Short mmCIF file of C-alpha atoms and ligand atoms in Angstrom, two decimals:
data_model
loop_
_atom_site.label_atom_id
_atom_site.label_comp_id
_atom_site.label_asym_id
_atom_site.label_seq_id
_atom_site.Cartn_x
_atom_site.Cartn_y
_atom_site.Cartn_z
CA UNK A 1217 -0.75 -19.48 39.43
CA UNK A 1218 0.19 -16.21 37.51
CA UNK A 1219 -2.23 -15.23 35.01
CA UNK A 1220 -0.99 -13.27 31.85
CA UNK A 1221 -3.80 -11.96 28.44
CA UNK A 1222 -1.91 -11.63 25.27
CA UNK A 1223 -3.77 -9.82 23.20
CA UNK A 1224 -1.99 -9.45 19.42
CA UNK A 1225 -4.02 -7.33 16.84
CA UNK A 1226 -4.41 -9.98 13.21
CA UNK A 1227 -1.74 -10.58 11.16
CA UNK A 1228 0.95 -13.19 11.09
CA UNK A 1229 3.92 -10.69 12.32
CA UNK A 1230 2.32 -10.15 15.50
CA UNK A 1231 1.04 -13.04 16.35
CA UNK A 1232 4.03 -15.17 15.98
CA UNK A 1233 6.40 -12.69 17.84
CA UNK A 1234 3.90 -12.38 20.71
CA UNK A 1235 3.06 -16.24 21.15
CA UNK A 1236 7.00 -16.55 21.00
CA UNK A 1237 7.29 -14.59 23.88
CA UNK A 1238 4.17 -16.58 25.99
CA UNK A 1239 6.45 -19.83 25.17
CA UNK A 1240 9.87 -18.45 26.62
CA UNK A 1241 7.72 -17.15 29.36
CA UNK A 1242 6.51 -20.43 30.51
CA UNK A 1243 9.85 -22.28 29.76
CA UNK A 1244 11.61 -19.96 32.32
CA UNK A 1245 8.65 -19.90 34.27
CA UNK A 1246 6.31 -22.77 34.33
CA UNK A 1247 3.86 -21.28 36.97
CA UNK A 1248 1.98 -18.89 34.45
CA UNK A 1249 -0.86 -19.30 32.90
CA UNK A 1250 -1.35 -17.14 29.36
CA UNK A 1251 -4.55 -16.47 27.55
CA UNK A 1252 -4.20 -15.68 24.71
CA UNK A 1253 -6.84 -12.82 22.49
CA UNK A 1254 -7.09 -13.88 18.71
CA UNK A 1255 -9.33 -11.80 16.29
CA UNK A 1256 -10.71 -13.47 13.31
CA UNK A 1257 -9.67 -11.24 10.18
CA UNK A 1258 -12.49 -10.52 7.94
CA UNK A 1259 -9.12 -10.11 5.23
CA UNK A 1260 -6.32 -12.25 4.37
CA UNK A 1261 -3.58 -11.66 6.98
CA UNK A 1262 -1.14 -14.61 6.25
CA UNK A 1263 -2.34 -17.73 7.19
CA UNK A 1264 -1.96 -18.27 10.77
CA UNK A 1265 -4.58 -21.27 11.43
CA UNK A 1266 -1.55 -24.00 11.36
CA UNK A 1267 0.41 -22.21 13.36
CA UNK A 1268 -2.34 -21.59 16.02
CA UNK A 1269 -3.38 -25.37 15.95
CA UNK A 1270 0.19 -26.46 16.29
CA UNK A 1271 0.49 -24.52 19.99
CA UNK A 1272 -2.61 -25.34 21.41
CA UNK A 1273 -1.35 -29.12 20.57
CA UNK A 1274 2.23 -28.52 22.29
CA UNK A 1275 1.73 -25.42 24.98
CA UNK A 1276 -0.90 -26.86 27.54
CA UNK A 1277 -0.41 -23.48 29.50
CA UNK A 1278 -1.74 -21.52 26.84
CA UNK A 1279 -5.18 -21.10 26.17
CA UNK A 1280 -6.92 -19.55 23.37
CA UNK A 1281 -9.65 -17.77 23.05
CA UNK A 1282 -11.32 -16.40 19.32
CA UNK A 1283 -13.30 -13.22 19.36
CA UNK A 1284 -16.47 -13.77 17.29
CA UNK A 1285 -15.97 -12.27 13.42
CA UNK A 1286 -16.66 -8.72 12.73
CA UNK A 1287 -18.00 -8.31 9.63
CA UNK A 1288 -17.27 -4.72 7.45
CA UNK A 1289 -17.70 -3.32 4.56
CA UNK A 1290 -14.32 -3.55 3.72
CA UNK A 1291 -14.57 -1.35 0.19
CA UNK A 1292 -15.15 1.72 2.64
CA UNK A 1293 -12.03 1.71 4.21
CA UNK A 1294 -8.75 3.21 2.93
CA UNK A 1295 -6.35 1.08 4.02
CA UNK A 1296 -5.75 -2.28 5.68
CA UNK A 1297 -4.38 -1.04 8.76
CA UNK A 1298 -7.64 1.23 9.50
CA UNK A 1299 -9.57 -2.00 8.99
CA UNK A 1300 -7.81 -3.40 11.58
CA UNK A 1301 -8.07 -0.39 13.53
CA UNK A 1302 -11.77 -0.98 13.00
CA UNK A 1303 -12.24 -4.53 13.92
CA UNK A 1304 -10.47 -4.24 17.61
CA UNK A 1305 -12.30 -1.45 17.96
CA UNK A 1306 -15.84 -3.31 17.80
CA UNK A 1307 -14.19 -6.30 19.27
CA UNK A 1308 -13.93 -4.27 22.46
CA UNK A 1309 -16.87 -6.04 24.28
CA UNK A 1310 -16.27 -9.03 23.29
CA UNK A 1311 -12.59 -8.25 24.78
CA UNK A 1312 -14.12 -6.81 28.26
CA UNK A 1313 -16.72 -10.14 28.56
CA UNK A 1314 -13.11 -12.14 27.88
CA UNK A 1315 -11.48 -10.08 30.74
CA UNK A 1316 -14.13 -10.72 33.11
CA UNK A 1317 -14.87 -14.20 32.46
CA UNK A 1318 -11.25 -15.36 33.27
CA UNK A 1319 -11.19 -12.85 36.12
CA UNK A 1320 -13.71 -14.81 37.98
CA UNK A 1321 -11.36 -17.94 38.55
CA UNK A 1322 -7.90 -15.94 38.50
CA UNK A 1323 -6.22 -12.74 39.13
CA UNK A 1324 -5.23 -11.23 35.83
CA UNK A 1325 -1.46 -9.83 36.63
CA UNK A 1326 -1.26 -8.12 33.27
CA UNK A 1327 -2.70 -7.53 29.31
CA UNK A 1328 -0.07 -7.52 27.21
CA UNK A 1329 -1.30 -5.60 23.62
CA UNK A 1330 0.27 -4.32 20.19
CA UNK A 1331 -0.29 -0.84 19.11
CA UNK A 1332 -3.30 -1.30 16.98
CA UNK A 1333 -5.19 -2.62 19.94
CA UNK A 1334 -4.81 0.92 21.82
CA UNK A 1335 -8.44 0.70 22.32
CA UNK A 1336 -8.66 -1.95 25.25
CA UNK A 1337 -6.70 0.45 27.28
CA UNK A 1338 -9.73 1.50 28.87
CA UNK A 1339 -11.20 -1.14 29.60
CA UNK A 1340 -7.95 -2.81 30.80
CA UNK A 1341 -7.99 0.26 33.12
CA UNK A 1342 -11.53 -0.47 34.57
CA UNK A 1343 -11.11 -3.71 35.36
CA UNK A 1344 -7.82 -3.01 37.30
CA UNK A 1345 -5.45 -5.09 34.95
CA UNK A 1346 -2.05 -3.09 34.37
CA UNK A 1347 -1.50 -2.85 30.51
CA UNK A 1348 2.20 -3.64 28.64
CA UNK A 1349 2.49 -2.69 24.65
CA UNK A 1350 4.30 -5.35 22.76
CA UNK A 1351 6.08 -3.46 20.10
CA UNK A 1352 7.14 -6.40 17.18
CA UNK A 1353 9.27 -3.74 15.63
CA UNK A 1354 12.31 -2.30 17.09
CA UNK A 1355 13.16 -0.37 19.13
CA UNK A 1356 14.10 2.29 17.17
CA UNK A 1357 10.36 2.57 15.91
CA UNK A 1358 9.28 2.87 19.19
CA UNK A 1359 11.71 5.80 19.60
CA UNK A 1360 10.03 7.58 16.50
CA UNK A 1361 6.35 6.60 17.76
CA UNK A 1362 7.26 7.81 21.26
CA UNK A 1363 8.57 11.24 19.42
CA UNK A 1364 5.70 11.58 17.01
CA UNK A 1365 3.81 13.52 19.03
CA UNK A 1366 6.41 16.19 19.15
CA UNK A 1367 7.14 16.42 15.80
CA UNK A 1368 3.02 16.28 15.55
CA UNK A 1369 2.72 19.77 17.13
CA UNK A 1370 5.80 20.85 15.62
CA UNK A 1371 4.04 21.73 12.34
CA UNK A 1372 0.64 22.24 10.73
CA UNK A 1373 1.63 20.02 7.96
CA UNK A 1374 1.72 16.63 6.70
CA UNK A 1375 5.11 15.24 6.44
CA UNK A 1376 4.18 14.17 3.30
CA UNK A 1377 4.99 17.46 1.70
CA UNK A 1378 7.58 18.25 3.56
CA UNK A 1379 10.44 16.67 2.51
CA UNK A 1380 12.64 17.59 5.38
CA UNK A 1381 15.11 15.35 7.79
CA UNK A 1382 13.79 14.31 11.09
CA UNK A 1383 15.90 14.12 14.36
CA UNK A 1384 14.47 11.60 16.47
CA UNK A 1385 17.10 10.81 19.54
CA UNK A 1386 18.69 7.59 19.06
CA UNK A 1387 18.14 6.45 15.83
CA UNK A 1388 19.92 8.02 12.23
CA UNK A 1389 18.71 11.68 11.21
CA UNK A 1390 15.66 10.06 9.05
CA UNK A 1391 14.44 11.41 5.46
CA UNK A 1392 10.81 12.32 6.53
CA UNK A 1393 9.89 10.55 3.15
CA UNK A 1394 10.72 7.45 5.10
CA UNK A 1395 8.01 7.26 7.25
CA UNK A 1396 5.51 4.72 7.19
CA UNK A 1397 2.44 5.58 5.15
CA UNK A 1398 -0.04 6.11 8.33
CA UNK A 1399 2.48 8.64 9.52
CA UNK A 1400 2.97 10.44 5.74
CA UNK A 1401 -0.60 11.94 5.39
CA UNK A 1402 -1.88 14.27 8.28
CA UNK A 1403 -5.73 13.94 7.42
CA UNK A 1404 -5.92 10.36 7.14
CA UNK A 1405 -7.61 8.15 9.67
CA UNK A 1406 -4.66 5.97 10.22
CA UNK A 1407 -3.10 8.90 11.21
CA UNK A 1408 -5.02 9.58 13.80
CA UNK A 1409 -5.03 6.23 15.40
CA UNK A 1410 -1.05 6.05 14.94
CA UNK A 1411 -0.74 9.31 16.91
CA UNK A 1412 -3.52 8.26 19.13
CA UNK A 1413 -1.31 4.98 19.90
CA UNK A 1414 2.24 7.30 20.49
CA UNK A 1415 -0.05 9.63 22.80
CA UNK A 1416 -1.04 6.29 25.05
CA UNK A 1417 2.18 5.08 25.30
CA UNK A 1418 3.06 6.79 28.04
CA UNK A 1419 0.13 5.43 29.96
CA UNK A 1420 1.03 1.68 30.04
CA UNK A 1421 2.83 0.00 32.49
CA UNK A 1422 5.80 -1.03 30.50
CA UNK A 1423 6.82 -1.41 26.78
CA UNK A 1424 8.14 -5.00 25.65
CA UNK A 1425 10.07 -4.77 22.38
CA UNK A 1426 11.63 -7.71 20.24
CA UNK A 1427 14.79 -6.60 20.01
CA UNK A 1428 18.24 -7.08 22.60
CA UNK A 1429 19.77 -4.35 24.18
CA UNK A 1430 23.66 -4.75 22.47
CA UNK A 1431 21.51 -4.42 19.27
CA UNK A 1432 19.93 -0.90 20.36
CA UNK A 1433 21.98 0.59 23.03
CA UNK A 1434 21.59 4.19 21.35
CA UNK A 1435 17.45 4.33 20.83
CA UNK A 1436 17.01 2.34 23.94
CA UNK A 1437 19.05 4.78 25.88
CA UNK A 1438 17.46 7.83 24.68
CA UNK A 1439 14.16 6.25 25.46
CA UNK A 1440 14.74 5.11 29.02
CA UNK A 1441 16.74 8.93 29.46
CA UNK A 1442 13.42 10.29 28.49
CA UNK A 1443 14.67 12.32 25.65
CA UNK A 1444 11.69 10.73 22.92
CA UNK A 1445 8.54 12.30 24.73
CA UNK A 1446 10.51 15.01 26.53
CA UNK A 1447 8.02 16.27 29.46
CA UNK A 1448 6.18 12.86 29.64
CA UNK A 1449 6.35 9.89 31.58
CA UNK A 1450 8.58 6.91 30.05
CA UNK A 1451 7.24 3.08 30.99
CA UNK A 1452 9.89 0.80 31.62
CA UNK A 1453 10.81 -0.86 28.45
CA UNK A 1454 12.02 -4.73 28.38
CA UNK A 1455 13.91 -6.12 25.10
CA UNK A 1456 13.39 -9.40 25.10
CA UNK A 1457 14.39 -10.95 21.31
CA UNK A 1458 14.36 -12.00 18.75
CA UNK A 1459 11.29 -13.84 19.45
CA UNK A 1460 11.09 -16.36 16.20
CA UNK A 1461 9.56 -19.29 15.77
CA UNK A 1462 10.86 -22.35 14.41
CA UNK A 1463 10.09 -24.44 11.61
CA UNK A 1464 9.59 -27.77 10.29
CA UNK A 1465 11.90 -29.89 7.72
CA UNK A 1466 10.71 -28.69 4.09
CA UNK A 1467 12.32 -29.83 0.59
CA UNK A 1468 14.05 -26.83 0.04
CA UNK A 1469 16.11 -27.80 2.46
CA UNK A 1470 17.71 -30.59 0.74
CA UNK A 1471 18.27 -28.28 -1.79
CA UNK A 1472 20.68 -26.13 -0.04
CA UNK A 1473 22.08 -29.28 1.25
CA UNK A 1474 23.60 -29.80 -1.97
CA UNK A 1475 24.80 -26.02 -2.27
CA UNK A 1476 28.33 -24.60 -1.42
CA UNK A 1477 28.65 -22.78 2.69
CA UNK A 1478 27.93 -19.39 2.23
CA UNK A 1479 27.05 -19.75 -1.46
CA UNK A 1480 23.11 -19.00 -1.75
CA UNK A 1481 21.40 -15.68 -1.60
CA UNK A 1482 17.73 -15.75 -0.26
CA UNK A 1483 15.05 -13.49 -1.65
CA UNK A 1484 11.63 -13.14 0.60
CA UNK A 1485 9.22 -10.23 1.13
CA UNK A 1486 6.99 -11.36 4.04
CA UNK A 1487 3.89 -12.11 4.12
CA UNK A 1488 2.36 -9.51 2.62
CA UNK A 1489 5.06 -8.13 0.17
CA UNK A 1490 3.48 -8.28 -3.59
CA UNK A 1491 5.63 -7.27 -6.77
CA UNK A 1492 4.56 -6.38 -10.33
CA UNK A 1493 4.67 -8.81 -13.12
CA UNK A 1494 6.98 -6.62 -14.66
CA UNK A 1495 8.91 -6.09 -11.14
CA UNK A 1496 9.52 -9.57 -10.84
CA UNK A 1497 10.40 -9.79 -14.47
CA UNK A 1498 13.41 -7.48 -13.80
CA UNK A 1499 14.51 -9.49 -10.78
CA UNK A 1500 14.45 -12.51 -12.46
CA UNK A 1501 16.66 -10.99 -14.91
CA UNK A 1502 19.05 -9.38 -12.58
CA UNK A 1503 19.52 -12.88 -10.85
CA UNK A 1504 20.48 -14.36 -13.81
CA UNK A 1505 22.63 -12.13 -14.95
CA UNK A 1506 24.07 -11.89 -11.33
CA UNK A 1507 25.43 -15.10 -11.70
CA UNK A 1508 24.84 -15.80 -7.75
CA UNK A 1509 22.89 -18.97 -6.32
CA UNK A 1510 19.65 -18.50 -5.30
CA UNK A 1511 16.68 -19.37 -2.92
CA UNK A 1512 13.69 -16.63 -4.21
CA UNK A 1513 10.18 -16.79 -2.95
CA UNK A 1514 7.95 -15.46 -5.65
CA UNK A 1515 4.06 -14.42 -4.56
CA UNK A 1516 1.47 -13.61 -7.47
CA UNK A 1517 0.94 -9.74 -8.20
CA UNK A 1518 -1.56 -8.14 -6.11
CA UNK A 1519 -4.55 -8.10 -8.56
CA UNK A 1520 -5.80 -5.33 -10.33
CA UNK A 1521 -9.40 -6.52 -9.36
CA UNK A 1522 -9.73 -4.07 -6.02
CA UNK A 1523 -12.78 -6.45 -4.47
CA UNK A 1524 -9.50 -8.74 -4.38
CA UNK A 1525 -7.09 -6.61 -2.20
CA UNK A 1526 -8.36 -8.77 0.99
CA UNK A 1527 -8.20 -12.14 0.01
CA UNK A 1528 -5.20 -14.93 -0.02
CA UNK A 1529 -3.52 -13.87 -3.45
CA UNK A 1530 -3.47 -17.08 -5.90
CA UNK A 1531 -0.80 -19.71 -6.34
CA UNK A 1532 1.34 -17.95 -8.92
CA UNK A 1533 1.94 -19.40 -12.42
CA UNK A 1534 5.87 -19.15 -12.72
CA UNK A 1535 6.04 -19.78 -16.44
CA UNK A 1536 3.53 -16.73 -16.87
CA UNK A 1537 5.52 -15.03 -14.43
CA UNK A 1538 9.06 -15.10 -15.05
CA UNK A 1539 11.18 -14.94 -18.44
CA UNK A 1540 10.61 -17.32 -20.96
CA UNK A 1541 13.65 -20.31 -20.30
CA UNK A 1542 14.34 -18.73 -16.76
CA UNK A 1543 13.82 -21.81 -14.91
CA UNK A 1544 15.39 -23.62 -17.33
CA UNK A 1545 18.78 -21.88 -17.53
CA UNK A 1546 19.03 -21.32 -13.71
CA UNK A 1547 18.30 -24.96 -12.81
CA UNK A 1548 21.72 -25.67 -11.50
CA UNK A 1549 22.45 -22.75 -9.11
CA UNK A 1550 18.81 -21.60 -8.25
CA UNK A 1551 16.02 -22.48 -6.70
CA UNK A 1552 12.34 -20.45 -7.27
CA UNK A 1553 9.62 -21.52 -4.13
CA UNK A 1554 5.83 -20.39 -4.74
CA UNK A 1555 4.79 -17.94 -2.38
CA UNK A 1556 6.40 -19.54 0.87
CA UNK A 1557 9.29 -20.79 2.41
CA UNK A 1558 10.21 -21.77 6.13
CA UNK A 1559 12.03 -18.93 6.78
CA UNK A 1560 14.02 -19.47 9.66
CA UNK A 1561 15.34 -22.98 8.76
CA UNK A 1562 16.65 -20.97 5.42
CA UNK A 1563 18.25 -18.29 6.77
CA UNK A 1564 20.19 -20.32 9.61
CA UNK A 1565 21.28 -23.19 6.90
CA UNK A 1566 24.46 -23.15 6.11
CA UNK A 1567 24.27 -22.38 2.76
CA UNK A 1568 22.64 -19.20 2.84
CA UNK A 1569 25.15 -16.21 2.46
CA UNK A 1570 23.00 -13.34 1.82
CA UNK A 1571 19.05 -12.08 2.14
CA UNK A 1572 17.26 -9.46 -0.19
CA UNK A 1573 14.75 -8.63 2.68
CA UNK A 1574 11.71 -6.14 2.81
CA UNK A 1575 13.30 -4.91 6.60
CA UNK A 1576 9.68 -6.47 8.27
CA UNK A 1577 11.35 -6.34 11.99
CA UNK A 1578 10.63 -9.73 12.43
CA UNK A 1579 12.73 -10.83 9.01
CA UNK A 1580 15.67 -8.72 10.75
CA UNK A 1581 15.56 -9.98 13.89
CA UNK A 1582 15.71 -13.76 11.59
CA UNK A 1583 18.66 -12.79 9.55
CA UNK A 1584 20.98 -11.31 12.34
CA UNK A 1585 19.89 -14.42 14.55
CA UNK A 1586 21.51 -16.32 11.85
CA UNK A 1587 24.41 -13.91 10.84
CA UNK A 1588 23.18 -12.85 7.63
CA UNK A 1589 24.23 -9.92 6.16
CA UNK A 1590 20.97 -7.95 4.39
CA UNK A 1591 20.15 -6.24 1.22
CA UNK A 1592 17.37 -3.93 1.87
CA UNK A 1593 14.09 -3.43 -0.45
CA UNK A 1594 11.25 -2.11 2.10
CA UNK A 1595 7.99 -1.79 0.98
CA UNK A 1596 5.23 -0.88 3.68
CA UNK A 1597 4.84 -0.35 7.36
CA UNK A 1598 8.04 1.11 9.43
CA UNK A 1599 9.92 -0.56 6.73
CA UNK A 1600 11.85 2.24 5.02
CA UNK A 1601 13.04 3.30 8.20
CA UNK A 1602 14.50 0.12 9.60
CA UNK A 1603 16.27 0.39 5.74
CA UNK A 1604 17.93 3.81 7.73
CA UNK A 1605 18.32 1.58 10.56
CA UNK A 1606 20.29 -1.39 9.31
CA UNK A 1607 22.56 0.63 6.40
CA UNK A 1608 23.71 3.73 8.33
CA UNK A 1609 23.65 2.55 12.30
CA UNK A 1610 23.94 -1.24 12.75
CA UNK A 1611 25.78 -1.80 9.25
CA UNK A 1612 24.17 -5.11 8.42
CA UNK A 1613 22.95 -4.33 5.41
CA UNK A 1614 23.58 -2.75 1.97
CA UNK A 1615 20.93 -0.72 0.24
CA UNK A 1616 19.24 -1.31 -3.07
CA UNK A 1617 18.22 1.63 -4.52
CA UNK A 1618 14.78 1.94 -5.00
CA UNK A 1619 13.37 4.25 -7.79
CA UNK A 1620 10.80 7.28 -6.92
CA UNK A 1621 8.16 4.41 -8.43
CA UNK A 1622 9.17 1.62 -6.21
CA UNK A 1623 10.86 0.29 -9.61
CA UNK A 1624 13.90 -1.56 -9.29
CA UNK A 1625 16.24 -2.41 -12.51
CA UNK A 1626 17.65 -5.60 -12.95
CA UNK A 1627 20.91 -3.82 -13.46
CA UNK A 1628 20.44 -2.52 -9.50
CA UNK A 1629 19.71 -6.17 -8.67
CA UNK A 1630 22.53 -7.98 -10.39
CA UNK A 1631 25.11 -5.03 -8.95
CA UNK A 1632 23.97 -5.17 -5.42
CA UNK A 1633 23.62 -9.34 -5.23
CA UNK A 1634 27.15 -9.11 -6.88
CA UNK A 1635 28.13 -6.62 -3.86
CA UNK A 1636 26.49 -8.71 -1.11
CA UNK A 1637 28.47 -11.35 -2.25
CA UNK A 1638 31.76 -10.70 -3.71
CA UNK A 1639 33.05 -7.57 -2.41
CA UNK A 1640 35.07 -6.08 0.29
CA UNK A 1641 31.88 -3.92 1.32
CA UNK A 1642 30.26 -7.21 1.44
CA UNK A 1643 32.84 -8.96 3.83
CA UNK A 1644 32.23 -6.19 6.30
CA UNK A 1645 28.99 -6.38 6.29
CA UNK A 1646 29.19 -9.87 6.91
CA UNK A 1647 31.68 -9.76 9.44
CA UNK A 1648 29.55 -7.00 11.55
CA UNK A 1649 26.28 -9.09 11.49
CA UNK A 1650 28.36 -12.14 12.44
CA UNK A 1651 29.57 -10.43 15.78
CA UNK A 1652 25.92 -9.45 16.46
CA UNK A 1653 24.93 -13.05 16.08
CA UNK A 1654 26.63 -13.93 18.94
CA UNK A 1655 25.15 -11.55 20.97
CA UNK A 1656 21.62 -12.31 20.03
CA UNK A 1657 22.85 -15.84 20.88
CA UNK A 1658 24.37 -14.39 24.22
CA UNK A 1659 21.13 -12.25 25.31
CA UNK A 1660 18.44 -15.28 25.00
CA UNK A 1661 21.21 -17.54 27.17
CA UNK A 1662 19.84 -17.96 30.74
CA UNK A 1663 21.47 -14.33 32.63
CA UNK A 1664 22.00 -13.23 29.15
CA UNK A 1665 20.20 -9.79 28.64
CA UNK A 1666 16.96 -10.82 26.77
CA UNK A 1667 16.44 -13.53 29.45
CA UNK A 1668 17.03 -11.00 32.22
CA UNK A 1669 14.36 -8.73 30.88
CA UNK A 1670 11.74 -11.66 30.96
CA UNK A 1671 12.90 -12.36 34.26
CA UNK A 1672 12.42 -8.08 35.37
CA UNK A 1673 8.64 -8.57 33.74
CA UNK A 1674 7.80 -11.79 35.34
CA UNK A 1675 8.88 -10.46 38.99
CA UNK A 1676 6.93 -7.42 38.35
CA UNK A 1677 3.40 -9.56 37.02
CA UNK A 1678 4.19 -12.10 40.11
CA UNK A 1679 3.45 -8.78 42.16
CA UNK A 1680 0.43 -7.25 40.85
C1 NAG B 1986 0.99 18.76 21.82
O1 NAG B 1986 0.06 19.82 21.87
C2 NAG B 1986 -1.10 19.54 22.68
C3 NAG B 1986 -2.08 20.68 22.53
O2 NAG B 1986 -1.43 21.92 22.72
C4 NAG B 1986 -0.64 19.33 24.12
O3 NAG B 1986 -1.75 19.02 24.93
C5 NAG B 1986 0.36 18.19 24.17
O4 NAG B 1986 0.87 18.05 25.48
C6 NAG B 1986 1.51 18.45 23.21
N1 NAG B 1986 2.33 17.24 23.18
C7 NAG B 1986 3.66 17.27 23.07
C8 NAG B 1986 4.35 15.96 23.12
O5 NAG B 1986 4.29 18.29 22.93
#
């Protein structure tokens, strides 16, 4: 029996994508056995508890195992992601006592880990147990992370004020004020540990990215030519989406039962993704005025109470929230959900016609699964430049424009949702994310491409 450690850093996103690909692991292959790593967030990472409960239940093959809580002082850090950075870095024994506690009934063939868990390379290294990254972005961010230490000792400065245009092979030339916020600001400590992550790269034994290889020919050519980390060594890299999960039946669903094919346009920001009161003010107006259908998932602000930033934000109050009458007036043609909605099951219903989507990877990889076409509104991680990604390469998307303040007028929202769809820009968008439906459809079909990559990994694990 071939043993396999997932190890994703906390956080909904990653977890999913990563448990995803243990499952289609064991369906092709039944002989593995996966462990799976799961760090208790001191901070509110989207709820994953259900989720977790629900495969232990169904996957006998998968075992999991929960790192005792780290407790922080989580006021001293600047960001979430350096918290995280944080609490895999003190979970590091706790990861090696893991290791070599399964390692005394099994052979470990592999550790598969996400970026932010960098710090168990070492002692993945000691103990003789090759390491794979999981990337649950594309893979053109893994052509800009494997390039960031070039364009790292390219310049003294942070990229933040440099408002320049970066050329990273394979992707679209990329407004440097599209970076991700770790990558904007030289000095920072997230910084650090992003570079620190592109630097190690190159020292694993093979990159796994949820994406398929019709999807990214161009980055996943220039990484596998070498031409990201020119002079360095370049793992093999395996595409092996989209890796979703799927959902249960939910109310909203009889909902868009009742709406026309095509007809409904779905808003949803993740799990994370907070607007302003006033933000989703403006939407609510645009909608209206839009005169589309509607699905829109509305979260509560993030609160202006900063001991607050880490915990589950609040059910929110929609007749605070939104225009006075809103609900009222859009009763017949749109639907508003509080702060969830089974995303999946929405996006592949046949009712849905168009997504206003933050550009998480994993919302992507959702929406071209199901053939529909994209409005982008990023707002945090790699986001802004899978916006580059999805308007100027793949053409699945249209973009909203986003103000200098992140603002967005209703006028923007009711001229784009109008574009999406009732215009001839619309149709092609449509039409283009259609075609790479059915090859997402075509690459997770047994010798499709996706399928064959899982295939490449398992051969090499059934080795070590
Ligand atoms: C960046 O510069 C450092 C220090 O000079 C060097 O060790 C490293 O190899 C360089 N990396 C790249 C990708 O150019």
């Amino acid at each position: 029996m071939e043993t396999v450690v997932l190890y994703p850093s906390p956080g909904m996103g990653h977890l999913i994508a990563l448990v995803e690909l243990g499952k289609l692991i064991l369906h092709h292959h039944p002989s593995f056995s996966l462990h799976i790593l799961i760090v208790l967030p001191s901070y509110y990472t989207g709820s994953t508890a259900a989720y977790i409960r629900h495969i232990s239940a169904t996957v006998p093959s998968i075992t999991f195992h929960y790192l005792p809580p780290i407790s922080l002082e989580l006021d001293s850090f600047p960001s979430t992601a350096s918290v995280t950075f944080e609490v895999l870095h003190r979970s590091n024994p706790h990861v090696r006592r893991i290791l070599e506690s399964i390692s005394l009934s099994a052979t470990i063939s592999a550790i598969v880990i996400d970026m932010f868990c960098t710090c168990a390379l070492p002692i993945a290294a000691e103990l003789n147990i090759p390491t794979y990254y999981f990337m649950p972005s594309g893979a053109c961010d893994l052509a800009l992370l494997l390039h960031f230490p070039t364009l790292h000792n390219a310049t003294t400065k942070s990229f933040r004020d440099m408002n320049t245009i970066l050329h990273v092979p394979g992707i679209p030339p990329l407004p440097s004020s599209d970076l991700s916020d770790p990558m904007l600001y030289r000095n920072s400590m997230d910084y650090e540990s992003l570079l620190n992550f592109a630097q190690n790269i190159p020292n694993s034994a093979g990159i796994i990215v949820n994406t398929f290889e019709s999807l990214e020919t161009k980055p996943l050519n220039a990484i596998r030519e070498g031409k990201c980390n020119p002079g360095g060594h370049t793992p093999p890299v395996f595409p092996v989406g989209p890796l979703f999960a799927s959902e249960d039946r939910h109310d909203c669903l009889n909902w868009l039962d009742k709406q026309p094919s095509k007809s409904v346009v779905f808003l949803c920001f993740g799990s994370l993704g907070l607007f302003s009161a006033a933000q989703l003010k403006e939407i609510a107006v645009g909608l209206e005025r839009s005169g589309q259908r509607f699905l829109w998932v509305v979260r509560s602000p993030p609160s202006d109470d900063k001991s607050k930033r880490y915990l589950p934000p609040p059910e929110p109050d929609l007749d605070t929230l939104l225009p006075a009458g809103f609900l009222d007036r859009t009763k017949d043609r749109g639907l508003v959900l509080k702060s969830w909605a089974p995303q999946v099951a929405v996006l592949n219903h046949e009712s849905v016609g168009g997504f206003v989507t933050h550009c998480g990877w994993n919302s992507v990889m959702e929406a071209v699964w199901a053939a529909v076409p994209m409005v982008t509104w990023p707002l945090y991680a790699e986001q802004k430049m899978n916006r580059v990604v999805l308007v100027k390469e793949l053409k699945v998307a249209l973009r909203m424009e986003v103000a200098d303040d992140d603002f967005v007028a209703a006028e923007e929202v009711e001229r784009r949702l109008r574009e999406l769809m009732e215009s001839e820009k619309g149709r092609e968008i449509r039409k283009v994310v259609e075609e790479k439906s059915v090859e997402a459809r075509a690459a997770m079909r047994e010798g499709g491409s996706s399928i064959a990559a899982i295939g490449k990994l398992v051969e090499l694990w059934k080795r070590a």
